[in-house]
């Protein structure tokens, strides 16, 4: 999917990007120093539980969080700095977004056709008739049956899958350089999910746009993303090219996330292992590694120091006791022997678990 | 039975009870004979007067029992015969008076409602787009103050500032002037002051409701979506956020017509507009029962019909209701007269 | 790529120290307590201001006969020395009232040289009495009917509901004019008439509250213990219905004060006494407004502050106790 040309242009480059909200209790650091770079035509998947900061990160980049936030670090879009600047000039032209729930993100009292043709009329100077024709074309492209008739229908008259297709046609109408899809299939049936995701990827590779897919499901990212970033508590836990990540997960959180989610190709009756505990408090969170309180590998050092980022051949992760390394195996074994981790999390030893 | 038919029958039943109560109250508390004949009615010793009394009793069926008289009245009313004005000389039909007065009141209400809505919408949009900032706080206080100013006080205030001090708007209303036009000799301009008197309080009430609904709407995902499509701020507010926020306002608009009728009594009296409100006040003071009864019926029916219509108007702005059978129950804040 | 991430690392480390600082700060001020305090609803400054005004005006109204105000009915004609144009002698001549606010008459006088401050306070006596009587009538009749309907349900509930519906479908003000015109213009008649208009809204609220409370555990418990129904209604249900009902009653007071003013403007207010409505009417003629606006605007100020205060109190208390959908006057 990554188009190999001599000069792959960087569309989005975040350097130590931070987003905070002012709350009664203090600053809530929803995104706490994220760095990444996204090339033209490539796809990045951001994976994490709800509350990991992945949605805030993307809405922050889009500039959709309103005035009540504090931004820090740097975010460059096509070489232009975004932080503390208005992004309005990119909206509907260079950037587009697909939201999680098409029921709430489509205007309930506006005909879907109008909602799709709006950016065409506003930014591409199309006449009403031309915009209508283009919209019907787009509806056909995303597989909406009877597109001319659908043009005059309201969102509540469409099924969930159809609504999400309408959302995708809006993104297509914009024809952006960067498309952010925030959990585009979470509210849909499993069967529709795959279709929509494949449609997105197909369109993305055809039109050479860059895409960020936000998901809590590592399975969604697999095979569709060039690179995967795992977020937790507003920080990057692990980032690697997709296949590298699936072959060798280094961060205990990635591992935990992977085994907590059902996959279509799992053997029947595979037992899921939910991650115990809750996402961290972003105002008054743990001092050291954010994941430590829920981590099976946690040792004393995890409580006091934030692990530095290790970079190994494009595979970056922040952990003192990475999965599969000697240190990691040792840490897990010692915790299993004790029956609990340094943070007091109770764990079962391997033999008991089986 | 369809719901609409059921409701319609309910309305008819209510109107029947309203007419019975009013009819009964007027006959128990007042004396229709006295209104028709004046002092003659009390002069029972004079054979001439006695003859007149007997004649009037027969003519107006006053010798019949109360239920029978009500039934006669109701039967006439249904056929469009509202009776005669007891206390006017020559006793012209009530319908003449209504025909002459009702359009004046409807004009006033239309102007007032127009003023209220066209003030309330931009006011609410402005406040909601700056929710909890200084502009919004000031506008909330202003709206609260306007809601607390009764229409008679508003009449005095506006009259003082715009007619007395600034000498800017006409202080007289002439029923015979043409309506449409922009000089002081046109009723449209003469109605501005009374219209604002009725409209400002309503505008504030609408603003309080619409602002809250707008703020809720502005937090929806589809607003973010519209922004991310590059729709301008103004367009987001007016063409994306406004319409889905209008649902409860429509119900309030209909209910408020009832309040405006109350307010228009005073406004018509103050600005000397010969409308149905001043007609009913005059008729009550003279105990001209057929007029009072007719006005009570028209106003109650109008009030009920508007409430009834609100539900159908609702479907115009909410396509979701249009495509479903049941409209969701809505609750609205209101209390008063 | 490697270089890029090296800088990332540096940055992350720098934030870490920042983060630690921020966390220390929040730890010091004990974030939990702060958040609890912030979440706690307060009545606000405006609430106390409104309450203060209402206490003040009620106090003045009740005790005005004992307070050193001017006589509200006396004509304080002022005189001046002026040369008689015919005789050429200096003579004492009366000045044409109304008089503007001065140290003698703080808020001026009306056309009959009567002190407006005293008259406005006299007006408060009548207007507040009308308001209080109206609310009392509405609460007693509406509250009783509503609570009975809500507690006994069934046929009683249907009948009471129908009564409320009929009362609500009358054009209220026309009904009031009719009753007042046909009966008399005593304080009691006006209050009861306006009170009838408050019965249905208050009654509906009382019914809804009773209905929801009558299914709560404490009522069930009293029932199983064999308490008499009248006892349950008064001891268990009434205290719970009273708070929401009294916020509505405050609104009814405001509406009654406005209603009295409206009647006054139609020439139908309390006979013989000065009410705010009548005082405003006295000053609202074209000539009086032009020459001496204070005659109308002073009593209007009293009326506005009082009505606004009742409205505001009702609003705030409703928010504070989280009483929802209190003003449902129709289905």
GROMACS .gro file of N, CA, C and O in nm, chain C residues 125-197:
model
  292
  816UNK      N    1  -4.816   4.605   5.013
  816UNK     CA    2  -4.906   4.535   5.106
  816UNK      C    3  -5.015   4.461   5.030
  816UNK      O    4  -5.037   4.342   5.052
  817UNK      N    5  -5.080   4.534   4.938
  817UNK     CA    6  -5.192   4.472   4.864
  817UNK      C    7  -5.139   4.369   4.764
  817UNK      O    8  -5.187   4.255   4.759
  818UNK      N    9  -5.039   4.409   4.685
  818UNK     CA   10  -4.991   4.319   4.580
  818UNK      C   11  -4.935   4.190   4.639
  818UNK      O   12  -4.963   4.081   4.588
  819UNK      N   13  -4.857   4.202   4.747
  819UNK     CA   14  -4.803   4.081   4.809
  819UNK      C   15  -4.913   3.998   4.872
  819UNK      O   16  -4.909   3.874   4.870
  820UNK      N   17  -5.014   4.066   4.929
  820UNK     CA   18  -5.125   3.991   4.987
  820UNK      C   19  -5.199   3.913   4.879
  820UNK      O   20  -5.232   3.795   4.898
  821UNK      N   21  -5.221   3.979   4.765
  821UNK     CA   22  -5.286   3.908   4.654
  821UNK      C   23  -5.201   3.787   4.615
  821UNK      O   24  -5.252   3.676   4.600
  822UNK      N   25  -5.070   3.809   4.601
  822UNK     CA   26  -4.980   3.700   4.562
  822UNK      C   27  -4.985   3.586   4.662
  822UNK      O   28  -4.999   3.469   4.624
  823UNK      N   29  -4.976   3.619   4.791
  823UNK     CA   30  -4.971   3.516   4.894
  823UNK      C   31  -5.103   3.440   4.901
  823UNK      O   32  -5.104   3.316   4.906
  824UNK      N   33  -5.214   3.513   4.896
  824UNK     CA   34  -5.345   3.447   4.902
  824UNK      C   35  -5.366   3.356   4.781
  824UNK      O   36  -5.418   3.245   4.793
  825UNK      N   37  -5.324   3.407   4.665
  825UNK     CA   38  -5.339   3.328   4.543
  825UNK      C   39  -5.262   3.197   4.555
  825UNK      O   40  -5.314   3.089   4.528
  826UNK      N   41  -5.136   3.209   4.597
  826UNK     CA   42  -5.052   3.090   4.609
  826UNK      C   43  -5.110   2.995   4.714
  826UNK      O   44  -5.111   2.873   4.695
  827UNK      N   45  -5.158   3.051   4.823
  827UNK     CA   46  -5.216   2.969   4.929
  827UNK      C   47  -5.336   2.892   4.875
  827UNK      O   48  -5.347   2.770   4.894
  828UNK      N   49  -5.424   2.963   4.807
  828UNK     CA   50  -5.541   2.898   4.750
  828UNK      C   51  -5.499   2.788   4.652
  828UNK      O   52  -5.547   2.674   4.660
  829UNK      N   53  -5.406   2.824   4.564
  829UNK     CA   54  -5.360   2.727   4.466
  829UNK      C   55  -5.299   2.604   4.531
  829UNK      O   56  -5.323   2.491   4.491
  830UNK      N   57  -5.220   2.627   4.638
  830UNK     CA   58  -5.152   2.515   4.702
  830UNK      C   59  -5.250   2.429   4.780
  830UNK      O   60  -5.241   2.306   4.777
  831UNK      N   61  -5.342   2.493   4.850
  831UNK     CA   62  -5.436   2.415   4.932
  831UNK      C   63  -5.528   2.334   4.841
  831UNK      O   64  -5.538   2.212   4.853
  832UNK      N   65  -5.593   2.403   4.745
  832UNK     CA   66  -5.688   2.333   4.661
  832UNK      C   67  -5.616   2.241   4.562
  832UNK      O   68  -5.644   2.120   4.554
  833UNK      N   69  -5.520   2.299   4.488
  833UNK     CA   70  -5.448   2.220   4.388
  833UNK      C   71  -5.370   2.106   4.452
  833UNK      O   72  -5.372   1.993   4.405
  834UNK      N   73  -5.301   2.139   4.562
  834UNK     CA   74  -5.221   2.038   4.630
  834UNK      C   75  -5.307   1.923   4.680
  834UNK      O   76  -5.273   1.806   4.661
  835UNK      N   77  -5.419   1.957   4.743
  835UNK     CA   78  -5.507   1.851   4.796
  835UNK      C   79  -5.560   1.763   4.683
  835UNK      O   80  -5.549   1.640   4.688
  836UNK      N   81  -5.615   1.828   4.582
  836UNK     CA   82  -5.670   1.752   4.469
  836UNK      C   83  -5.562   1.664   4.405
  836UNK      O   84  -5.583   1.546   4.380
  837UNK      N   85  -5.447   1.726   4.381
  837UNK     CA   86  -5.339   1.654   4.314
  837UNK      C   87  -5.290   1.536   4.396
  837UNK      O   88  -5.267   1.427   4.343
  838UNK      N   89  -5.272   1.557   4.526
  838UNK     CA   90  -5.221   1.449   4.611
  838UNK      C   91  -5.322   1.336   4.620
  838UNK      O   92  -5.285   1.217   4.617
  839UNK      N   93  -5.449   1.371   4.632
  839UNK     CA   94  -5.552   1.266   4.638
  839UNK      C   95  -5.554   1.187   4.507
  839UNK      O   96  -5.554   1.064   4.506
  840UNK      N   97  -5.548   1.260   4.397
  840UNK     CA   98  -5.548   1.193   4.266
  840UNK      C   99  -5.428   1.101   4.253
  840UNK      O  100  -5.437   0.988   4.207
  841UNK      N  101  -5.312   1.151   4.295
  841UNK     CA  102  -5.190   1.074   4.279
  841UNK      C  103  -5.183   0.955   4.373
  841UNK      O  104  -5.122   0.853   4.340
  842UNK      N  105  -5.243   0.967   4.490
  842UNK     CA  106  -5.231   0.859   4.588
  842UNK      C  107  -5.337   0.752   4.567
  842UNK      O  108  -5.309   0.632   4.574
  843UNK      N  109  -5.462   0.795   4.543
  843UNK     CA  110  -5.569   0.695   4.531
  843UNK      C  111  -5.584   0.642   4.389
  843UNK      O  112  -5.643   0.536   4.368
  844UNK      N  113  -5.531   0.715   4.293
  844UNK     CA  114  -5.536   0.673   4.152
  844UNK      C  115  -5.678   0.640   4.107
  844UNK      O  116  -5.774   0.694   4.161
  845UNK      N  117  -5.691   0.557   4.007
  845UNK     CA  118  -5.822   0.509   3.962
  845UNK      C  119  -5.917   0.619   3.919
  845UNK      O  120  -5.877   0.716   3.854
  846UNK      N  121  -6.044   0.602   3.956
  846UNK     CA  122  -6.149   0.693   3.911
  846UNK      C  123  -6.124   0.836   3.960
  846UNK      O  124  -6.137   0.933   3.886
  847UNK      N  125  -6.086   0.846   4.088
  847UNK     CA  126  -6.058   0.978   4.145
  847UNK      C  127  -5.957   1.054   4.060
  847UNK      O  128  -5.974   1.172   4.030
  848UNK      N  129  -5.851   0.983   4.022
  848UNK     CA  130  -5.745   1.044   3.942
  848UNK      C  131  -5.800   1.094   3.810
  848UNK      O  132  -5.769   1.204   3.765
  849UNK      N  133  -5.886   1.013   3.750
  849UNK     CA  134  -5.945   1.050   3.619
  849UNK      C  135  -6.028   1.177   3.633
  849UNK      O  136  -6.018   1.268   3.552
  850UNK      N  137  -6.113   1.180   3.738
  850UNK     CA  138  -6.202   1.295   3.758
  850UNK      C  139  -6.120   1.421   3.781
  850UNK      O  140  -6.142   1.525   3.715
  851UNK      N  141  -6.023   1.412   3.872
  851UNK     CA  142  -5.941   1.529   3.903
  851UNK      C  143  -5.866   1.575   3.779
  851UNK      O  144  -5.859   1.694   3.747
  852UNK      N  145  -5.812   1.477   3.704
  852UNK     CA  146  -5.740   1.509   3.581
  852UNK      C  147  -5.828   1.585   3.484
  852UNK      O  148  -5.785   1.683   3.422
  853UNK      N  149  -5.953   1.542   3.474
  853UNK     CA  150  -6.046   1.609   3.382
  853UNK      C  151  -6.073   1.752   3.428
  853UNK      O  152  -6.076   1.845   3.346
  854UNK      N  153  -6.088   1.770   3.561
  854UNK     CA  154  -6.111   1.906   3.612
  854UNK      C  155  -5.994   1.997   3.575
  854UNK      O  156  -6.012   2.108   3.524
  855UNK      N  157  -5.873   1.947   3.598
  855UNK     CA  158  -5.753   2.027   3.566
  855UNK      C  159  -5.751   2.062   3.418
  855UNK      O  160  -5.721   2.175   3.380
  856UNK      N  161  -5.784   1.965   3.335
  856UNK     CA  162  -5.782   1.987   3.191
  856UNK      C  163  -5.879   2.098   3.151
  856UNK      O  164  -5.846   2.186   3.071
  857UNK      N  165  -6.000   2.094   3.210
  857UNK     CA  166  -6.099   2.196   3.177
  857UNK      C  167  -6.051   2.333   3.220
  857UNK      O  168  -6.056   2.430   3.143
  858UNK      N  169  -5.999   2.341   3.343
  858UNK     CA  170  -5.952   2.472   3.392
  858UNK      C  171  -5.843   2.526   3.302
  858UNK      O  172  -5.839   2.645   3.271
  859UNK      N  173  -5.755   2.436   3.255
  859UNK     CA  174  -5.644   2.481   3.171
  859UNK      C  175  -5.690   2.525   3.033
  859UNK      O  176  -5.622   2.603   2.967
  860UNK      N  177  -5.807   2.476   2.988
  860UNK     CA  178  -5.845   2.514   2.852
  860UNK      C  179  -5.924   2.643   2.848
  860UNK      O  180  -5.960   2.690   2.741
  861UNK      N  181  -5.949   2.703   2.964
  861UNK     CA  182  -6.010   2.836   2.966
  861UNK      C  183  -5.905   2.941   2.934
  861UNK      O  184  -5.792   2.930   2.977
  862UNK      N  185  -5.945   3.044   2.860
  862UNK     CA  186  -5.854   3.157   2.851
  862UNK      C  187  -5.851   3.226   2.988
  862UNK      O  188  -5.947   3.292   3.027
  863UNK      N  189  -5.742   3.205   3.060
  863UNK     CA  190  -5.736   3.240   3.202
  863UNK      C  191  -5.776   3.382   3.234
  863UNK      O  192  -5.860   3.407   3.322
  864UNK      N  193  -5.718   3.477   3.161
  864UNK     CA  194  -5.741   3.617   3.197
  864UNK      C  195  -5.886   3.657   3.172
  864UNK      O  196  -5.946   3.730   3.252
  865UNK      N  197  -5.944   3.606   3.064
  865UNK     CA  198  -6.084   3.639   3.035
  865UNK      C  199  -6.173   3.584   3.147
  865UNK      O  200  -6.266   3.651   3.195
  866UNK      N  201  -6.141   3.463   3.191
  866UNK     CA  202  -6.215   3.404   3.303
  866UNK      C  203  -6.206   3.494   3.425
  866UNK      O  204  -6.304   3.522   3.493
  867UNK      N  205  -6.084   3.543   3.452
  867UNK     CA  206  -6.064   3.627   3.569
  867UNK      C  207  -6.144   3.756   3.559
  867UNK      O  208  -6.211   3.798   3.653
  868UNK      N  209  -6.139   3.817   3.440
  868UNK     CA  210  -6.214   3.942   3.421
  868UNK      C  211  -6.362   3.918   3.445
  868UNK      O  212  -6.430   3.995   3.513
  869UNK      N  213  -6.411   3.807   3.391
  869UNK     CA  214  -6.553   3.775   3.401
  869UNK      C  215  -6.595   3.762   3.547
  869UNK      O  216  -6.692   3.824   3.592
  870UNK      N  217  -6.520   3.683   3.622
  870UNK     CA  218  -6.556   3.660   3.762
  870UNK      C  219  -6.549   3.791   3.840
  870UNK      O  220  -6.642   3.826   3.913
  871UNK      N  221  -6.440   3.865   3.821
  871UNK     CA  222  -6.421   3.988   3.897
  871UNK      C  223  -6.529   4.091   3.861
  871UNK      O  224  -6.586   4.157   3.947
  872UNK      N  225  -6.560   4.098   3.731
  872UNK     CA  226  -6.660   4.195   3.689
  872UNK      C  227  -6.798   4.160   3.744
  872UNK      O  228  -6.874   4.246   3.785
  873UNK      N  229  -6.829   4.030   3.745
  873UNK     CA  230  -6.963   3.990   3.788
  873UNK      C  231  -6.977   3.986   3.939
  873UNK      O  232  -7.084   4.010   3.992
  874UNK      N  233  -6.869   3.952   4.009
  874UNK     CA  234  -6.880   3.948   4.155
  874UNK      C  235  -6.845   4.083   4.214
  874UNK      O  236  -6.921   4.176   4.205
  875UNK      N  237  -6.728   4.093   4.274
  875UNK     CA  238  -6.688   4.223   4.326
  875UNK      C  239  -6.538   4.234   4.316
  875UNK      O  240  -6.471   4.140   4.275
  876UNK      N  241  -6.485   4.349   4.351
  876UNK     CA  242  -6.342   4.369   4.336
  876UNK      C  243  -6.273   4.370   4.470
  876UNK      O  244  -6.187   4.454   4.497
  877UNK      N  245  -6.313   4.278   4.557
  877UNK     CA  246  -6.246   4.271   4.686
  877UNK      C  247  -6.115   4.195   4.671
  877UNK      O  248  -6.095   4.121   4.574
  878UNK      N  249  -6.027   4.215   4.767
  878UNK     CA  250  -5.898   4.147   4.768
  878UNK      C  251  -5.917   3.996   4.759
  878UNK      O  252  -5.849   3.927   4.684
  879UNK      N  253  -6.016   3.947   4.835
  879UNK     CA  254  -6.038   3.803   4.842
  879UNK      C  255  -6.084   3.747   4.706
  879UNK      O  256  -6.033   3.646   4.659
  880UNK      N  257  -6.180   3.816   4.645
  880UNK     CA  258  -6.232   3.768   4.516
  880UNK      C  259  -6.120   3.762   4.413
  880UNK      O  260  -6.104   3.662   4.341
  881UNK      N  261  -6.041   3.869   4.407
  881UNK     CA  262  -5.934   3.873   4.308
  881UNK      C  263  -5.834   3.762   4.334
  881UNK      O  264  -5.792   3.691   4.243
  882UNK      N  265  -5.799   3.744   4.461
  882UNK     CA  266  -5.700   3.641   4.493
  882UNK      C  267  -5.752   3.503   4.459
  882UNK      O  268  -5.680   3.419   4.403
  883UNK      N  269  -5.876   3.475   4.495
  883UNK     CA  270  -5.931   3.342   4.469
  883UNK      C  271  -5.942   3.319   4.319
  883UNK      O  272  -5.909   3.211   4.269
  884UNK      N  273  -5.984   3.423   4.247
  884UNK     CA  274  -5.995   3.409   4.101
  884UNK      C  275  -5.860   3.375   4.040
  884UNK      O  276  -5.848   3.281   3.961
  885UNK      N  277  -5.758   3.452   4.079
  885UNK     CA  278  -5.625   3.422   4.026
  885UNK      C  279  -5.578   3.286   4.077
  885UNK      O  280  -5.508   3.213   4.007
  886UNK      N  281  -5.618   3.253   4.201
  886UNK     CA  282  -5.581   3.124   4.260
  886UNK      C  283  -5.635   3.007   4.180
  886UNK      O  284  -5.568   2.905   4.166
  887UNK      N  285  -5.756   3.022   4.126
  887UNK     CA  286  -5.815   2.915   4.046
  887UNK      C  287  -5.724   2.882   3.928
  887UNK      O  288  -5.705   2.766   3.892
  888UNK      N  289  -5.662   2.987   3.872
  888UNK     CA  290  -5.573   2.965   3.758
  888UNK      C  291  -5.448   2.887   3.799
  888UNK      O  292  -5.386   2.821   3.717
   0.00000   0.00000   0.00000
